[in-house]
Tab-separated table of C-alpha atoms in Angstrom:
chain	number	residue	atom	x	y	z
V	1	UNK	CA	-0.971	-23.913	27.310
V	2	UNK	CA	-2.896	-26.631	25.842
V	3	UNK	CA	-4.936	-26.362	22.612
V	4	UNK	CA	-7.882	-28.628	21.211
V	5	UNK	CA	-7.156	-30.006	17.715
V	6	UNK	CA	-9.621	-31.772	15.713
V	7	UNK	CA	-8.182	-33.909	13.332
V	8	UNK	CA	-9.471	-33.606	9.882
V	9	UNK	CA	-9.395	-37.330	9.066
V	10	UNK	CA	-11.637	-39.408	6.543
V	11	UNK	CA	-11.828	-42.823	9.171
V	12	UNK	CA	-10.477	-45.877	7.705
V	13	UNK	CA	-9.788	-48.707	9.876
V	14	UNK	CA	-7.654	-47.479	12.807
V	15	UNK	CA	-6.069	-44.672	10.643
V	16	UNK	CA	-7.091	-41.494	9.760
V	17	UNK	CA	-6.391	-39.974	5.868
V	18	UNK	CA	-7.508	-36.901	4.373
V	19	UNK	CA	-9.883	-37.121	1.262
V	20	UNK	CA	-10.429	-34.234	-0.986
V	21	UNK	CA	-13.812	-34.208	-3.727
V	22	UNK	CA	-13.899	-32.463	-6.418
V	23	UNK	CA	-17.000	-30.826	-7.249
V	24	UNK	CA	-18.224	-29.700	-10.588
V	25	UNK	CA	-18.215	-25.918	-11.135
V	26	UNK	CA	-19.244	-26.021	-14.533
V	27	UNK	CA	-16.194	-23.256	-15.640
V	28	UNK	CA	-12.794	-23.893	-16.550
V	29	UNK	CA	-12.208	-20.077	-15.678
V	30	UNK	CA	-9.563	-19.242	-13.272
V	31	UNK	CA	-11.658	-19.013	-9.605
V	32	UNK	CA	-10.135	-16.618	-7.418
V	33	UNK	CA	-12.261	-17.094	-4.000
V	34	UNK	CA	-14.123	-19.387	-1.957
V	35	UNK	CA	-17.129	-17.774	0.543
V	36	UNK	CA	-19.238	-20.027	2.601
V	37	UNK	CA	-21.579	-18.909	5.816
V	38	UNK	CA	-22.690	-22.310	6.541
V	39	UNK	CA	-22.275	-25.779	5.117
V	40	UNK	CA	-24.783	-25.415	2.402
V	41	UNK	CA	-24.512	-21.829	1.051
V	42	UNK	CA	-21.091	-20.191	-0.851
V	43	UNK	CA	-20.023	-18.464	-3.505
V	44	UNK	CA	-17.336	-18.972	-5.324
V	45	UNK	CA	-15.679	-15.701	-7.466
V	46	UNK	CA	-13.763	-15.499	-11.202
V	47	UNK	CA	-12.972	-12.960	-13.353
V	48	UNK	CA	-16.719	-11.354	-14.324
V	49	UNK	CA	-18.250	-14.757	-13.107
V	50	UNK	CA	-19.726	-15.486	-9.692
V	51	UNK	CA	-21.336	-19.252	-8.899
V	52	UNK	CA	-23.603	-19.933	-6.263
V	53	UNK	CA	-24.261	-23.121	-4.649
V	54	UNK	CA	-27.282	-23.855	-1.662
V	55	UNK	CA	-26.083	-27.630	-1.016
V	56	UNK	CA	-22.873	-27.415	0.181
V	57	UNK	CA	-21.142	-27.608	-3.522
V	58	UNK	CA	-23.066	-30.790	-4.514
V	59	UNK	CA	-24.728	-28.282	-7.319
V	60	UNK	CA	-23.154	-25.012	-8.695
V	61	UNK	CA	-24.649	-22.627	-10.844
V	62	UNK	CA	-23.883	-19.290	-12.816
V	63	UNK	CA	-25.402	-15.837	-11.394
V	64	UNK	CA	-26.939	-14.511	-14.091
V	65	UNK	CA	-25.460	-10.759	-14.028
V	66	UNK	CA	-23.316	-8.513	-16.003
V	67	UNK	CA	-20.422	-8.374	-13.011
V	68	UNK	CA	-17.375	-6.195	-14.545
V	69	UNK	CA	-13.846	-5.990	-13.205
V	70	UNK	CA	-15.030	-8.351	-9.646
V	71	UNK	CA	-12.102	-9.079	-7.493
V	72	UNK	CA	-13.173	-10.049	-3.852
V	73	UNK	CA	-16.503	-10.976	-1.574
V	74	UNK	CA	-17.363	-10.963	1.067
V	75	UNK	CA	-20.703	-12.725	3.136
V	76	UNK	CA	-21.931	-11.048	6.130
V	77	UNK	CA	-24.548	-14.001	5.985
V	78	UNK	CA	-26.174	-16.514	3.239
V	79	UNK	CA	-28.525	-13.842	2.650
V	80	UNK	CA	-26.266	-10.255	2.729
V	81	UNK	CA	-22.734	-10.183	0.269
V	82	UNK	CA	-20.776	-7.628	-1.151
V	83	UNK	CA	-18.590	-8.153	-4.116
V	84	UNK	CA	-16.220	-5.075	-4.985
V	85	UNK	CA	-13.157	-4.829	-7.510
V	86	UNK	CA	-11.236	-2.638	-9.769
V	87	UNK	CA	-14.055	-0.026	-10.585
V	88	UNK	CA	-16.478	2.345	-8.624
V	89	UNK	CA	-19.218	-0.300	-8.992
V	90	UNK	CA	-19.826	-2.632	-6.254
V	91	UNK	CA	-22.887	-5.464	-6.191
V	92	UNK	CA	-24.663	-5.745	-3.452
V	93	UNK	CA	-27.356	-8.748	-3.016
V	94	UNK	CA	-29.909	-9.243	0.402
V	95	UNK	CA	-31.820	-12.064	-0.556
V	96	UNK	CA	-28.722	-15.243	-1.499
V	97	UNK	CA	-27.679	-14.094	-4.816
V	98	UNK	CA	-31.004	-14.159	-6.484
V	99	UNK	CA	-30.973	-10.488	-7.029
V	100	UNK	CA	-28.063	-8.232	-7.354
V	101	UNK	CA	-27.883	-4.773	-7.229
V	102	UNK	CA	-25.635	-2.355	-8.739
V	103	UNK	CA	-24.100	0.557	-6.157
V	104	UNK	CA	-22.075	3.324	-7.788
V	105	UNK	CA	-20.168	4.463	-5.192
V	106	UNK	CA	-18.840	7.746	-7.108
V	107	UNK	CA	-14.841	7.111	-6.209
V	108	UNK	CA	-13.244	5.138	-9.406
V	109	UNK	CA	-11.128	2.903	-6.923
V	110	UNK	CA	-9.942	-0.035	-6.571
V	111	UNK	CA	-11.695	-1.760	-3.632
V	112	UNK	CA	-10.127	-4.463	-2.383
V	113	UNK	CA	-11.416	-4.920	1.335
V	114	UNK	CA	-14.914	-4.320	2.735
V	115	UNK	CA	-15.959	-5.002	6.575
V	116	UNK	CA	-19.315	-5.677	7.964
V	117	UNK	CA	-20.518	-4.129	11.390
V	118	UNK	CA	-23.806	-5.005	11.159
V	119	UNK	CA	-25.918	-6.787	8.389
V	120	UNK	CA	-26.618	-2.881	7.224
V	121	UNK	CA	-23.359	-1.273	7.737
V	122	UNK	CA	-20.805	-1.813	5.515
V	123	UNK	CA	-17.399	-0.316	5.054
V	124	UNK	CA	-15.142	-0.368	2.364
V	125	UNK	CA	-11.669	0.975	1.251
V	126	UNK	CA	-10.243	1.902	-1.739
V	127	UNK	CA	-6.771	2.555	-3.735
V	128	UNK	CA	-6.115	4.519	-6.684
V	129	UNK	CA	-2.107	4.130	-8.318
V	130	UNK	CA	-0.989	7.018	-10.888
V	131	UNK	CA	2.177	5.356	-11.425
V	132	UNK	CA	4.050	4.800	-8.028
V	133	UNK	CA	1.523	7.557	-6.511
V	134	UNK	CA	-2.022	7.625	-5.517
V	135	UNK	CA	-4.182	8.013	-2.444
V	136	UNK	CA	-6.658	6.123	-0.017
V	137	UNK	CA	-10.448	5.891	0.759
V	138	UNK	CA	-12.155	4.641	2.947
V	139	UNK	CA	-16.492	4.594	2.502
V	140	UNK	CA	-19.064	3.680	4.881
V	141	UNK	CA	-23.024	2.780	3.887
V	142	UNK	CA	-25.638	2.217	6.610
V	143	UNK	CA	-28.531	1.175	4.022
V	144	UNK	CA	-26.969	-2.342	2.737
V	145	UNK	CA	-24.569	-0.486	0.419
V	146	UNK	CA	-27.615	1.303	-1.346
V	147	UNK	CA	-25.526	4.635	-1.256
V	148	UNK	CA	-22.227	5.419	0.235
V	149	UNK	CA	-20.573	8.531	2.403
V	150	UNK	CA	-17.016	9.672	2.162
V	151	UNK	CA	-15.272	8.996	5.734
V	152	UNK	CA	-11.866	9.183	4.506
V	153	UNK	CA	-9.387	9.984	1.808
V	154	UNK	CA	-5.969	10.743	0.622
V	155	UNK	CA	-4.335	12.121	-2.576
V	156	UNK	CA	-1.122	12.951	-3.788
V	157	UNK	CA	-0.486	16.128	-4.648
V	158	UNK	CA	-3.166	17.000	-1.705
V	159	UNK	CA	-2.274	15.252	1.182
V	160	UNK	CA	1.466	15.959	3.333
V	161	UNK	CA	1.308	11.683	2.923
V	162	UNK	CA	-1.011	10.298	0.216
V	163	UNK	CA	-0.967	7.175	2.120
V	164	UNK	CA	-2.921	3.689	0.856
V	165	UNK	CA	-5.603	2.258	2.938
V	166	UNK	CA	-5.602	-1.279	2.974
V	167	UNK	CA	-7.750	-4.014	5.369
V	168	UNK	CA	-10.417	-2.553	8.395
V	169	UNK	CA	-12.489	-3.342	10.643
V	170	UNK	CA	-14.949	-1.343	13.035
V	171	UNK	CA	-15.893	-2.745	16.514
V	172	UNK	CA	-18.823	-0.095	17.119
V	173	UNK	CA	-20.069	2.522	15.018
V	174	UNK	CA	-17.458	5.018	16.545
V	175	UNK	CA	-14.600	3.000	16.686
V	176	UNK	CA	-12.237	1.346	14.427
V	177	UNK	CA	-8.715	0.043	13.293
V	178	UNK	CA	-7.220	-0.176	9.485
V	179	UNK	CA	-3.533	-0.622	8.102
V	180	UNK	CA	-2.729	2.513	6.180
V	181	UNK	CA	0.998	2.286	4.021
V	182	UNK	CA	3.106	5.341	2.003
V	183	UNK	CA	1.764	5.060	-1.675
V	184	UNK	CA	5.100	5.331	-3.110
V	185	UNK	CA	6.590	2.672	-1.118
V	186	UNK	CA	5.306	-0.900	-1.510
V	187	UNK	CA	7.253	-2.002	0.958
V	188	UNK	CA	6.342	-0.395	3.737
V	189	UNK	CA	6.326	0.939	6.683
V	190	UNK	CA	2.643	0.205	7.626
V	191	UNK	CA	0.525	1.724	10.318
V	192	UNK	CA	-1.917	0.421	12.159
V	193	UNK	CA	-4.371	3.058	12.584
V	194	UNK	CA	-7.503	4.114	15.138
V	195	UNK	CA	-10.421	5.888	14.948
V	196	UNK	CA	-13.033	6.575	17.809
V	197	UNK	CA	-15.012	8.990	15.394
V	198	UNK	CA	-16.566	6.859	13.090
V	199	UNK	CA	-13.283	7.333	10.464
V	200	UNK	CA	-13.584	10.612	9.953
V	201	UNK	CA	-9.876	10.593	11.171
V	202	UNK	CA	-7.784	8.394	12.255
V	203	UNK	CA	-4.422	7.900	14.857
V	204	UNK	CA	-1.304	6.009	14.457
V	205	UNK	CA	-1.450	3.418	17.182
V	206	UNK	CA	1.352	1.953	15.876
V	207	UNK	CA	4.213	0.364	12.638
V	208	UNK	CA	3.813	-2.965	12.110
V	209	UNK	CA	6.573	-5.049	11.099
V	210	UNK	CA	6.299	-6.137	7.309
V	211	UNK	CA	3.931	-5.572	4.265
V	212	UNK	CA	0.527	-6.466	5.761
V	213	UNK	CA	-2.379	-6.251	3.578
V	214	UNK	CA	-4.819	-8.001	5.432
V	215	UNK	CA	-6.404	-7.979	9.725
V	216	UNK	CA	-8.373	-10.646	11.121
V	217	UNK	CA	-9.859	-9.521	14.987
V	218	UNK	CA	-10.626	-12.862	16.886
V	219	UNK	CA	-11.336	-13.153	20.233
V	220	UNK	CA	-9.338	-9.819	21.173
V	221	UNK	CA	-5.928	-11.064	19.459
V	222	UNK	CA	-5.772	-9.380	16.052
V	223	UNK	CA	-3.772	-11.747	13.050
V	224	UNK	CA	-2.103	-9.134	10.440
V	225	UNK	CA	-1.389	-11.464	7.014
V	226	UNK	CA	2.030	-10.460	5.070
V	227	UNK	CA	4.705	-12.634	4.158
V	228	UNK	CA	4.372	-14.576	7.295
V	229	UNK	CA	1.905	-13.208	10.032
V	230	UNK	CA	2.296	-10.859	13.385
V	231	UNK	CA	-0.176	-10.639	16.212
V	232	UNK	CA	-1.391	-8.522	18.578
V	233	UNK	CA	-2.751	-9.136	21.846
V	234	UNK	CA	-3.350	-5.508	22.782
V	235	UNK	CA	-5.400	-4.083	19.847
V	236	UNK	CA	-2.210	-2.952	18.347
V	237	UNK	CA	-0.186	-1.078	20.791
V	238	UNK	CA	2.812	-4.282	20.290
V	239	UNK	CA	3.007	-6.672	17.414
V	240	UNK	CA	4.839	-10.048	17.693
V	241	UNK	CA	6.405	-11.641	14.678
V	242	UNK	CA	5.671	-15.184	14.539
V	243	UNK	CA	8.410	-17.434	14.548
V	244	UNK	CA	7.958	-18.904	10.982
V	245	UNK	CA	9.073	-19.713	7.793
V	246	UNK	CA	7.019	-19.052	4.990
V	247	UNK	CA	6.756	-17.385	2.144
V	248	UNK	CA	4.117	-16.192	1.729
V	249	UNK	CA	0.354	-16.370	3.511
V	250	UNK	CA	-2.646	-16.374	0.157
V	251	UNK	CA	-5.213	-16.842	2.757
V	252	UNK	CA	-5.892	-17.257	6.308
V	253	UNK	CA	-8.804	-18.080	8.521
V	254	UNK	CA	-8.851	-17.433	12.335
V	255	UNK	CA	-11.086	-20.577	13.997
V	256	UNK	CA	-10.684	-19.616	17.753
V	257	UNK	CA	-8.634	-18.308	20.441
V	258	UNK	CA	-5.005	-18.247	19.085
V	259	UNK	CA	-4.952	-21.003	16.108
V	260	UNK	CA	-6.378	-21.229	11.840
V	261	UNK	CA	-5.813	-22.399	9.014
V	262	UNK	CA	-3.602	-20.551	6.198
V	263	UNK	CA	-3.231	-21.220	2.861
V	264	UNK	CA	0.822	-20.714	2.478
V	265	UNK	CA	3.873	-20.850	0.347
V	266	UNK	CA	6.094	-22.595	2.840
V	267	UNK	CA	9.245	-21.549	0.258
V	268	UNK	CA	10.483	-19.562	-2.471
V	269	UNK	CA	10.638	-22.498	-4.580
V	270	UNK	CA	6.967	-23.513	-4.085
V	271	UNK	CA	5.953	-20.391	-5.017
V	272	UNK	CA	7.876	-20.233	-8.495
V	273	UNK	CA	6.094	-23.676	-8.894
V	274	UNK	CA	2.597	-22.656	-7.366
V	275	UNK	CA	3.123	-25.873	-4.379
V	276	UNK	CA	0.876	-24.218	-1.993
V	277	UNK	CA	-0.237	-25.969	1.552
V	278	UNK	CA	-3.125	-25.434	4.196
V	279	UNK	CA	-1.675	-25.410	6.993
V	280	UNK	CA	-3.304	-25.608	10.850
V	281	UNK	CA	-1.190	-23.667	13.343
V	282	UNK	CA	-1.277	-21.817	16.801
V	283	UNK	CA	-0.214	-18.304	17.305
V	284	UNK	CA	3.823	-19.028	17.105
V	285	UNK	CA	3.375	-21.809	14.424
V	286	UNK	CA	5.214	-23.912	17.407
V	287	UNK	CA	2.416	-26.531	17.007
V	288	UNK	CA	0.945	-26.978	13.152
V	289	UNK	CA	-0.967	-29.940	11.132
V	290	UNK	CA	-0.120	-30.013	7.197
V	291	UNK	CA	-2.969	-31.217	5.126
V	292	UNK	CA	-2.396	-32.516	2.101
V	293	UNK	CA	-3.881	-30.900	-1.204
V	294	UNK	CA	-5.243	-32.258	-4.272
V	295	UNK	CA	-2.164	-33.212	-6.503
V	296	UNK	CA	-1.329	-30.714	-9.294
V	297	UNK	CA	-4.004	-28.369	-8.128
V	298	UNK	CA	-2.851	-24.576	-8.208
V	299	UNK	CA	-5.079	-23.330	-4.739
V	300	UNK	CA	-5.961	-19.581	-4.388
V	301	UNK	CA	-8.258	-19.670	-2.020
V	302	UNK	CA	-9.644	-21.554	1.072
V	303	UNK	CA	-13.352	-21.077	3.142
V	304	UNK	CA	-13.299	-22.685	6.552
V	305	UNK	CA	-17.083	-23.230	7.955
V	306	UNK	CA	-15.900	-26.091	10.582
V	307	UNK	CA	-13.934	-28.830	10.666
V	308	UNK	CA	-16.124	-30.793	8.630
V	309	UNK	CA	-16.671	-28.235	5.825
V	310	UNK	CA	-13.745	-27.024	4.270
V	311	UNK	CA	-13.393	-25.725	0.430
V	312	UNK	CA	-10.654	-24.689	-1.915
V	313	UNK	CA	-10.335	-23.702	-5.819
V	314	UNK	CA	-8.354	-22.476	-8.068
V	315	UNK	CA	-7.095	-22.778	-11.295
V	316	UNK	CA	-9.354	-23.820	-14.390
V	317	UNK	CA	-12.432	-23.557	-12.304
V	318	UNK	CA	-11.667	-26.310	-10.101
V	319	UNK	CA	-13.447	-26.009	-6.337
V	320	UNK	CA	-12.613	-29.041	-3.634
V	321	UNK	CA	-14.397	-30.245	-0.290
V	322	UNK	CA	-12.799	-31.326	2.362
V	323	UNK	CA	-14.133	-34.581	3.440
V	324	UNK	CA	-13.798	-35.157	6.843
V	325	UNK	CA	-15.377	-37.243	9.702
V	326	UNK	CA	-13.938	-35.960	13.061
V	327	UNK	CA	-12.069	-39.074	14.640
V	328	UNK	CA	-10.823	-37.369	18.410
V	329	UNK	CA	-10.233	-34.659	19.819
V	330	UNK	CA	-6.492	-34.262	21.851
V	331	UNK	CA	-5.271	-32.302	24.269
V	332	UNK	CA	-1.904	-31.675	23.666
V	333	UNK	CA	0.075	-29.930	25.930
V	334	UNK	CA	2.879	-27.712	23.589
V	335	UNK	CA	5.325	-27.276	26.649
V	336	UNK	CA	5.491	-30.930	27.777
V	337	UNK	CA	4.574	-32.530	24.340
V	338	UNK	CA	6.410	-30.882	21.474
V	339	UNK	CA	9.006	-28.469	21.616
V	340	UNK	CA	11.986	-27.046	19.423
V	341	UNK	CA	13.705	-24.733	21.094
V	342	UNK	CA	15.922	-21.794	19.659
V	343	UNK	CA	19.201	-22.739	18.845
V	344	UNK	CA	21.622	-21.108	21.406
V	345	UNK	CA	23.912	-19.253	20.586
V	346	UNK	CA	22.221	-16.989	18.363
V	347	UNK	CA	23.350	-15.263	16.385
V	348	UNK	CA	26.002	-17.856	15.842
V	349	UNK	CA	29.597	-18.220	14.461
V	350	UNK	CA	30.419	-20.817	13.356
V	351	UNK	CA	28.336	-23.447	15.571
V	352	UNK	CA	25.355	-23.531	17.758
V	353	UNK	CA	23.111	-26.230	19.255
V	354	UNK	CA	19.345	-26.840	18.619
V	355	UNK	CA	17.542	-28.712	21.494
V	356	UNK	CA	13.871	-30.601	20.926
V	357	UNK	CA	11.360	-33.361	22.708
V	358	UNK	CA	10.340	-35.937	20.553
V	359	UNK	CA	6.698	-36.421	21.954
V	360	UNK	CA	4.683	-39.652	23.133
V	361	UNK	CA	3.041	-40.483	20.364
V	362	UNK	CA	-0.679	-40.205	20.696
V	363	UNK	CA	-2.936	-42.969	20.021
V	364	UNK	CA	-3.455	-44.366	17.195
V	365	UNK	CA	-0.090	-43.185	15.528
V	366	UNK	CA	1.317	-44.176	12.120
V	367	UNK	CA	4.548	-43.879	13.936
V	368	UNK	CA	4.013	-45.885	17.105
V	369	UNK	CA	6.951	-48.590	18.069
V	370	UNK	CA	10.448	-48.236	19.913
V	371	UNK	CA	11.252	-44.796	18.404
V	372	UNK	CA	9.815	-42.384	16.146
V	373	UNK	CA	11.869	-41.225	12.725
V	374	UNK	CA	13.213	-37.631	13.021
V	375	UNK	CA	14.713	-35.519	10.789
V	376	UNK	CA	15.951	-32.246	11.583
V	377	UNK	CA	17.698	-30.185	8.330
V	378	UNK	CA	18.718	-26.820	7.615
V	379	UNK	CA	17.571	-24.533	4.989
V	380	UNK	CA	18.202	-21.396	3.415
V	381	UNK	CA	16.437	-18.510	3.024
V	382	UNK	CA	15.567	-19.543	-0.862
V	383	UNK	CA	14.172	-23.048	0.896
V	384	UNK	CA	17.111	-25.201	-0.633
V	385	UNK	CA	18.363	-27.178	1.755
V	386	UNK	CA	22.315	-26.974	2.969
V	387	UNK	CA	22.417	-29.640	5.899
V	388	UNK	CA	20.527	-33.035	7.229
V	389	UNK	CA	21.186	-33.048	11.140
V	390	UNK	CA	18.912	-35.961	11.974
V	391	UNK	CA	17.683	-38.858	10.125
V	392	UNK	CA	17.159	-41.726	12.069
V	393	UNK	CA	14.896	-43.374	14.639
V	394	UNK	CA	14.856	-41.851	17.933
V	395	UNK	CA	13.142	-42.111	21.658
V	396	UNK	CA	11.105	-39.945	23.064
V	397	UNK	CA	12.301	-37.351	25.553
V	398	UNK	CA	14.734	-34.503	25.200
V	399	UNK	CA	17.566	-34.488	22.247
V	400	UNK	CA	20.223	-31.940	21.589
V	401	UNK	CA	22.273	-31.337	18.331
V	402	UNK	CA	25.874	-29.578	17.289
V	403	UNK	CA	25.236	-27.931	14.118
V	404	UNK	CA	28.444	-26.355	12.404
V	405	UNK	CA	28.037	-24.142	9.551
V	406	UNK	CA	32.031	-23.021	9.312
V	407	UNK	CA	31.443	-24.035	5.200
V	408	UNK	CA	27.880	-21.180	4.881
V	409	UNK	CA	27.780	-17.564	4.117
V	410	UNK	CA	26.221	-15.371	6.837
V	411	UNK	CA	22.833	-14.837	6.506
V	412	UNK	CA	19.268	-16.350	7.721
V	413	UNK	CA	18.462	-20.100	8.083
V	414	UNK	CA	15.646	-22.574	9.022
V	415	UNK	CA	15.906	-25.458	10.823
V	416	UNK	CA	13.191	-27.834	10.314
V	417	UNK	CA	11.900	-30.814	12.327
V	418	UNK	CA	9.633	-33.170	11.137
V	419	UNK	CA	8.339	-36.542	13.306
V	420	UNK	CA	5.446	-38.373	12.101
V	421	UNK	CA	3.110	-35.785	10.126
V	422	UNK	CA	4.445	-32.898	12.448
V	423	UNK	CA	7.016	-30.442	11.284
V	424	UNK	CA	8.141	-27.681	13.104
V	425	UNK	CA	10.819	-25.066	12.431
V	426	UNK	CA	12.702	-21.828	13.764
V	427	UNK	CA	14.874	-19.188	12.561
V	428	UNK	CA	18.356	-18.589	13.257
V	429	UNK	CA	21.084	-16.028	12.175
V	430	UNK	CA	24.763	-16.970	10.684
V	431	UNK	CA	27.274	-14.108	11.218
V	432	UNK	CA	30.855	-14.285	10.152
């Protein structure tokens, strides 16, 4: 299967490098999210503050409104947003942020996810935690969040299962799909729910493997964002795991077809330390792009328009653009071009081989000459790392190596290939 990747480069000479700008926000207050429709419109969300910028970041300034306990938004367009949070108020503006209006929506919840259908149609769902119990609600308005209709709710002490309602999203007035988890379980199990009534109830389609807190519908494959990420290719019936290694996922974008962009915590140890990347991948993570971030910047959030128009912030009010000049675009066939295959045996005791294929390097390459540096290492499930199995120079073509792990406790491992700017890695399980 091949896969178009646009490189995100800044041209310079015959190299491409990655260049991130700062732009003044004029607030040293923590900024939670990033939310741009276009390359000129976004806002960008703190605690009680919300800016608003028309020229692509170049000027920020402060709505002017008493927000209150404001968590998420989300932009149907640059006209039509809803902001919700950790009250029954939600803001509602149809004209770019210059007016806001205040929606009480009668349910003190916490709403944390909201899903357009249309530019009038808005859903929204809702938690409420009485120590490790509580309930779900979902809402639905069909005036641009004017007023607001019950669909669907759950309480403990009511309900057989006071379940939570986490992420949704509707495909036609009738018909739509949410993740619904136990209250008094955290971790799971989650269901991925349907409804072809308009949510007035709703059928287990199926458990999905992990916490997921978060769906994504592109193009008929829906992402689920937990720890790492599943997929489904048949509107939930089966989920896939994808074969990676990462922490944990603070925010994803679906561009097209089977690939995005994520926001990540490769490892435990970058998230103690707040190291997170943004990350380009496919569907299996076989075939990824690392960009580099802003040094010392603490990233919680990430709004892909195109490849050209990329923001983060974060921390003490900083917000970044991504700035880019598309140099090529490859082809790159992820069979014939770049591979790491599962090590074999596995599970293993005490040794197992890994095979990969060093690729031709495209042109131009910062690694172009007789061989191309690999490394291949092992790491544990905490991301330290117990064994280097590669580190030298090697041709291209098909390579195979004996790794022995007779001195490790069972458990889970990653093993980790990087060539070039490319890194790829797999899972594999030690039992003694």
């Amino acid at each position: 299967m091949k896969y178009k990747i646009f490189l995100l480069f800044l041209l310079t000479g015959g190299l491409g490098i990655c260049q991130w700008i700062e732009q003044n926000s004029g607030t040293t207050t923590d900024l939670y999210e990033v939310c741009f429709t276009d390359s000129l419109n976004g806002f960008a969300l703190g605690k009680s503050i919300l800016l608003h910028t028309t020229d692509g970041g170049n000027n920020w300034s402060f709505q002017n409104y008493s927000f209150q306990s404001i968590t998420k938004i989300n932009a149907y367009d640059k006209n039509i947003a809803i902001i919700t949070g950790d009250s029954e108020v939600v803001y509602i503006t149809r004209n770019g942020g210059k007016n806001w209006i205040t929606s009480r929506t009668g349910y003190p919840y916490h709403y944390h996810h909201s899903s357009f259908l249309n530019d009038s149609t808005i859903y929204i769902t809702g938690t409420i935690q009485k120590e490790f119990y509580g309930g779900g609600l979902i809402l639905r308005s069909t005036d641009y969040g004017i007023s607001w209709d019950k669909l669907y709710q759950t309480k403990y002490g009511v309900d057989p299962i006071p379940y939570w309602i986490d992420d949704l999203f509707f495909t036609s007035i009738d018909t739509g799909y949410a993740i619904f988890h136990i209250s008094f379980d955290n971790f799971g199990p989650n269901y991925f729910m349907k409804t072809t009534n308009g949510g007035y109830s709703w059928l287990q389609i199926s458990e999905t493997p992990g916490m997921v807190l978060d769906l994504e519908n592109k193009d008929n494959i829906i992402w689920a964002k937990a720890a790492g990420f599943n997929f489904s290719t048949d509107f939930g019936l089966t989920w896939q795991i994808a074969n990676i290694a990462y922490w944990a996922i603070l925010d994803m974008h679906i561009i097209k077809d089977n690939y995005g962009l994520f926001l990540i915590y490769e490892y435990y140890e970058d998230a103690m330390n707040n190291r997170s990347k943004l990350r380009f991948a496919d569907i299996t993570d076989s075939l990824f792009y690392t960009v580099s971030l802003p040094d010392s910047f603490v990233a919680y959030s990430f709004s892909y328009v195109n490849e050209r128009n990329i923001w983060l912030c974060g921390k003490d009010g900083k917000i970044f653009k991504y700035n880019t000049t598309p140099v090529n675009v490859i082809e790159i066939n992820s069979v014939e071009t770049i591979s790491l295959s599962q090590n074999f045996p596995n599970p293993f005791n005490p040794v197992t081989k890994i095979k990969y294929t060093i690729p031709t390097s495209p042109q131009p390459s910062p690694y172009q000459g007789e061989g191309v540096r690999v490394r291949l290492k092992v790491y544990d499930i905490l991301g330290n790392e117990v064994a280097t199995l590669v580190n030298k120079e090697q041709p291209t073509g098909e390579h195979e190596v004996e790794f022995n792990a007779n001195n490790l406790s069972s458990g889970i491992y990653f093993y980790v290939l990087n060539f070039g700017n490319q890194r790829l890695s797999k899972k594999m399980c030690l039992i003694k």
